[in-house]
Short mmCIF file of C-alpha atoms in Angstrom, two decimals:
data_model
loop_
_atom_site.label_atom_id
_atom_site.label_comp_id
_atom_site.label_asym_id
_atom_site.label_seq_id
_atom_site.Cartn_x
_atom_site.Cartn_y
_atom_site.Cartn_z
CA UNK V 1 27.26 37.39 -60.30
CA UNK V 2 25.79 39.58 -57.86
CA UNK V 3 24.76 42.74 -57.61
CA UNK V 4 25.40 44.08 -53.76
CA UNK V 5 28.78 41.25 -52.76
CA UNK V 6 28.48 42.89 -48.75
CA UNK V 7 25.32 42.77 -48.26
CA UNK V 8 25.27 39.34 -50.05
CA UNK V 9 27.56 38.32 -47.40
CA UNK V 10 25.72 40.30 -44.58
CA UNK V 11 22.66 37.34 -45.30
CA UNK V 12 24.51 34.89 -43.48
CA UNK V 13 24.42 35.17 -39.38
CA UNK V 14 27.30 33.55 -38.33
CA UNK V 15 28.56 32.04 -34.92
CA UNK V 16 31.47 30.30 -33.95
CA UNK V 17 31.28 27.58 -30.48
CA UNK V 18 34.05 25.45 -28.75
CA UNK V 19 32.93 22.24 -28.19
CA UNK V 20 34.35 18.59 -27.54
CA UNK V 21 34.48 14.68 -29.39
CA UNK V 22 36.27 12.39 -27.52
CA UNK V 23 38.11 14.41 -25.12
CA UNK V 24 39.76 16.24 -27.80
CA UNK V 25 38.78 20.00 -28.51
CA UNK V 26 36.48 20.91 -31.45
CA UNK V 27 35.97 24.52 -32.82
CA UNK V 28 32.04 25.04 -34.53
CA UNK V 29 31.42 27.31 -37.48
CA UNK V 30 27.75 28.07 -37.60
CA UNK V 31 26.31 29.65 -40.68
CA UNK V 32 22.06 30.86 -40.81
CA UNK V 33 20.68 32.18 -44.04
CA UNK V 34 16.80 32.31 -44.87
CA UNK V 35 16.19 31.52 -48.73
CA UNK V 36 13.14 32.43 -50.20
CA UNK V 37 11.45 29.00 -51.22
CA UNK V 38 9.85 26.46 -49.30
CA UNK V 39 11.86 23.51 -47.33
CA UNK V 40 10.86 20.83 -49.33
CA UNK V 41 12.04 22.81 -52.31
CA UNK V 42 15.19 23.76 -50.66
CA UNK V 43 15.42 20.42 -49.21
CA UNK V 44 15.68 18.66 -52.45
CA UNK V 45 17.98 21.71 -53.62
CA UNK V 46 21.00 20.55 -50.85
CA UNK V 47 20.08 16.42 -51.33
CA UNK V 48 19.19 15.60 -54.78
CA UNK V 49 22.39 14.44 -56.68
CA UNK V 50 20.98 16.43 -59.99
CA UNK V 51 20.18 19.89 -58.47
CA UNK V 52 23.27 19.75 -55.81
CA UNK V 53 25.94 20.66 -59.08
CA UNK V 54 23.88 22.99 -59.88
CA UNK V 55 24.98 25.15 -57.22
CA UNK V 56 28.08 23.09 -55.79
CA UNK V 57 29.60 20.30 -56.49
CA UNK V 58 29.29 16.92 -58.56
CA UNK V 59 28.59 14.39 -55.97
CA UNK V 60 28.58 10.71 -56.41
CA UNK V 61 28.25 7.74 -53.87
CA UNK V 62 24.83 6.69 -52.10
CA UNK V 63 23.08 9.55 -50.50
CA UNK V 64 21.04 8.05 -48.30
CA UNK V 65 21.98 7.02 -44.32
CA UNK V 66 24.87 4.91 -44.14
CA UNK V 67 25.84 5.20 -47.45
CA UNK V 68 29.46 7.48 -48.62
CA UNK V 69 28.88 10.14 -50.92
CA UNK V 70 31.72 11.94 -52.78
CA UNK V 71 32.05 15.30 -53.83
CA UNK V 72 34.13 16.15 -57.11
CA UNK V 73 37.61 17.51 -56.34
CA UNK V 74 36.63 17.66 -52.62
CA UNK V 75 35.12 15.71 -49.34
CA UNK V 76 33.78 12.70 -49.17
CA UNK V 77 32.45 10.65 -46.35
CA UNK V 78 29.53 8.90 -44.56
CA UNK V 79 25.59 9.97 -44.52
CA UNK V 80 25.39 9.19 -40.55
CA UNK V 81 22.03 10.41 -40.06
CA UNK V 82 19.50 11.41 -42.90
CA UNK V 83 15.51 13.14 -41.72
CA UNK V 84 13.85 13.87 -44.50
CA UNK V 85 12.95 17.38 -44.85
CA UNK V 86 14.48 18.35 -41.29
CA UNK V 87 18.10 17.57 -41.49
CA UNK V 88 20.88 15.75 -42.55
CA UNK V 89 24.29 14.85 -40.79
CA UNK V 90 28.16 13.53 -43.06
CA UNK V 91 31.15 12.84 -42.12
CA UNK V 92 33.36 15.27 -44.04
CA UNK V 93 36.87 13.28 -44.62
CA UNK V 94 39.35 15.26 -47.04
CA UNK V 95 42.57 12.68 -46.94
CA UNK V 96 43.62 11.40 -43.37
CA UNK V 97 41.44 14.83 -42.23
CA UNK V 98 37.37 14.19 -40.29
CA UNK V 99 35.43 16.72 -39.79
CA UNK V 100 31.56 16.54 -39.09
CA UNK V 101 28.67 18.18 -40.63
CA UNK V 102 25.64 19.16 -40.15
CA UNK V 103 22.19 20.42 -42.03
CA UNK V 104 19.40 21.69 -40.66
CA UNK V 105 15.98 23.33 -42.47
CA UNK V 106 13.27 25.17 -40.84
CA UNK V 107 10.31 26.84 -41.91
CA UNK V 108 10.23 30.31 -41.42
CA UNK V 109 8.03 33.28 -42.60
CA UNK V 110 8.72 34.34 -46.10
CA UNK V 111 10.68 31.02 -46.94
CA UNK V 112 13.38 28.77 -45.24
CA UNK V 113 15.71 28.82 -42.57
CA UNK V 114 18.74 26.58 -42.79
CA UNK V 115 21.64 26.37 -40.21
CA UNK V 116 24.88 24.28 -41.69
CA UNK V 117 27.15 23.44 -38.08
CA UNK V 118 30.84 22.26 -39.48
CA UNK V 119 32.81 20.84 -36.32
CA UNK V 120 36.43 20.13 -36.89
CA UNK V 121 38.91 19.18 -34.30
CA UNK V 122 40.97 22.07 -33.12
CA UNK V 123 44.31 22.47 -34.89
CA UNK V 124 46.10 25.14 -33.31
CA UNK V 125 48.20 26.63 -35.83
CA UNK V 126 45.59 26.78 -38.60
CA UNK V 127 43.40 28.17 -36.15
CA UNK V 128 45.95 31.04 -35.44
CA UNK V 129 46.76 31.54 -38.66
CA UNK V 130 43.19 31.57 -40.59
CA UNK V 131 40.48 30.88 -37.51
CA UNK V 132 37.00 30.13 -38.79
CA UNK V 133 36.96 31.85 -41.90
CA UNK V 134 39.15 28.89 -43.33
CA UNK V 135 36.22 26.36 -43.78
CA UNK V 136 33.32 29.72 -43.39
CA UNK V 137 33.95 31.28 -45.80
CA UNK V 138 34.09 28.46 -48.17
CA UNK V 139 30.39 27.74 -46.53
CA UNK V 140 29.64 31.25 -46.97
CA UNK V 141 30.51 31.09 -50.92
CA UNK V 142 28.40 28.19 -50.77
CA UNK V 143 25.41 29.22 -49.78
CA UNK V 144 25.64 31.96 -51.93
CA UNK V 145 25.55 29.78 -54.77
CA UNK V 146 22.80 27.96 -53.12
CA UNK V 147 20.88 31.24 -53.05
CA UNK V 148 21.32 32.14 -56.72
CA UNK V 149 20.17 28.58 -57.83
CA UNK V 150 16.77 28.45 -55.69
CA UNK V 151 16.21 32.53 -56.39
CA UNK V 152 16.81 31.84 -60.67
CA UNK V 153 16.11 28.09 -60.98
CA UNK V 154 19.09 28.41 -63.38
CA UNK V 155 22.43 26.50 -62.36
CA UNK V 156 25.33 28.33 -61.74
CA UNK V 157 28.07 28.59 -64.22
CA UNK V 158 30.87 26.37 -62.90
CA UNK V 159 33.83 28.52 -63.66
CA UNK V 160 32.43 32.38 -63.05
CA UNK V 161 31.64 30.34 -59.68
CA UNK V 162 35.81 29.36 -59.24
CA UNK V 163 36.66 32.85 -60.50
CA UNK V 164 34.13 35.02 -58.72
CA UNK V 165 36.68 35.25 -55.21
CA UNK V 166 39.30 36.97 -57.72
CA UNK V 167 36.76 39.70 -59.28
CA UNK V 168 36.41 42.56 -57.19
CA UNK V 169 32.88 41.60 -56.49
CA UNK V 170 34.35 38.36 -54.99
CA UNK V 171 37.05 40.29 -52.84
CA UNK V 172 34.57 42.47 -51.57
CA UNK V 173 32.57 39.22 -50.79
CA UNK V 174 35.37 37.49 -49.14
CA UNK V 175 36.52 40.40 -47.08
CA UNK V 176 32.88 41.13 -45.68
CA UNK V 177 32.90 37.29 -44.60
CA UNK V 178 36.32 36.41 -43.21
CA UNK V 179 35.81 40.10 -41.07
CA UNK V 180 32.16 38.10 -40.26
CA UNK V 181 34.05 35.28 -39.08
CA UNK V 182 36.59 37.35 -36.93
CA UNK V 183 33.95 39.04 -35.28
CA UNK V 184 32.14 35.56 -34.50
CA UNK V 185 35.01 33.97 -32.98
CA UNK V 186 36.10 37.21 -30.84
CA UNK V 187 32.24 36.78 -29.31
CA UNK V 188 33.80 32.71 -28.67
CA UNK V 189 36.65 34.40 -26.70
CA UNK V 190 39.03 34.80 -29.09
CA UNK V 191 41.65 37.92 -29.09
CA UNK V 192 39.82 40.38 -31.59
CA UNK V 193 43.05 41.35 -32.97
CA UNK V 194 44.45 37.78 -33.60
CA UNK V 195 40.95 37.22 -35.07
CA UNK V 196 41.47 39.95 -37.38
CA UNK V 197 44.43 38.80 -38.56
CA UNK V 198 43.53 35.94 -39.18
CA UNK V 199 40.46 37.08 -40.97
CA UNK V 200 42.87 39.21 -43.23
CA UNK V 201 45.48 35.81 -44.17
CA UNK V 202 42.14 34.16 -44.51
CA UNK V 203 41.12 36.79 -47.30
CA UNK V 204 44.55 36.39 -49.05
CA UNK V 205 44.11 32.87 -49.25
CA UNK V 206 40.84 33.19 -51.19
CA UNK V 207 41.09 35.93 -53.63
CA UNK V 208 44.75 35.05 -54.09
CA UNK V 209 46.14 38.35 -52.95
CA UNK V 210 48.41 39.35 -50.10
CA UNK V 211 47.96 40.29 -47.17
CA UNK V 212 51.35 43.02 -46.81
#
């Protein structure tokens, strides 16, 4: 699926921020990644219901602002804020669970900057146990995906994309990201050793191995 999984994974610049929503904590996961086409290409790439499988997800629903979009096996929610080829802002609802998203595309030299900000309230003990890398480096998979689409044109094949953490390709993949991840929310403030840990459970959980 790819050729070089770490440096695949060394593409995205991550960052993790504390922040607030109505007086309750938030944690940010902030993922960067450049792709080499233009932004309206790449803009019609994350928001047109036909190309968005191609890469991700089904998605049904009424993508447009205020309308609820729903994503095959996955989140749904509410478009809460849609510009046209800047950015676009969800609600990301998975059961009685709200999270917030955000997508933003720049131009840059050589091709297309785009910054994804996922801000979740702050649950302690998944924090502890998996920190960012729990929703990251799902994100980070993602864009991957993302990445081979615009670079090919060609979709990506829907089950090498659910089997690829499991290869060793994928491991190495995972690994380089949830360690990403750790390293981002150590530069937050967390303990760089709890973040570690973390980042190790968090590579377990994806590639279905363990972490003892």
């Amino acid at each position: 699926m790819i050729a070089d999984p770490v440096a695949t994974a060394g593409l995205v610049v991550r960052e993790v921020r504390t922040g607030s929503r109505d007086g309750a904590t938030t944690r940010l996961v902030v993922a960067r990644r450049r792709y080499r086409t233009d932004r309206a290409d790449l803009w019609q790439a994350v928001t047109d219901p036909e190309r968005i499988p191609r890469w991700f997800l089904p998605v049904t629903g009424d993508l447009r602002e205020g309308g609820r979009y729903q994503l095959q096996g996955n989140a749904g929610g509410v478009v809460e804020r849609c510009s046209a080829p800047e950015s676009f802002a969800v609600t990301w609802e998975m059961g009685p669970m709200v999270s917030w998203l955000t997508v933003s595309l720049a131009e840059a030299d050589g091709g297309t900057d785009l910054e994804l900000v996922h801000e979740a309230p702050l649950d302690p003990q998944m924090w502890d146990t998996y920190g960012p890398g729990a929703v990251g480096v799902g994100w980070d998979l993602g864009l991957m995906g993302l990445g081979l689409h615009v670079d090919t044109g060609s979709p990506v094949d829907p089950e090498e994309g659910l089997a690829f953490a499991t290869t060793p390709e994928g491991r190495a993949f995972v690994g380089a990201s949830a360690q990403g991840w750790a390293d981002a929310a150590a530069a937050d403030g967390d303990d760089p050793a709890a973040a570690g840990a973390a980042a190790a459970q968090t590579t377990a959980f994806y590639t279905g191995t363990t972490t003892g």
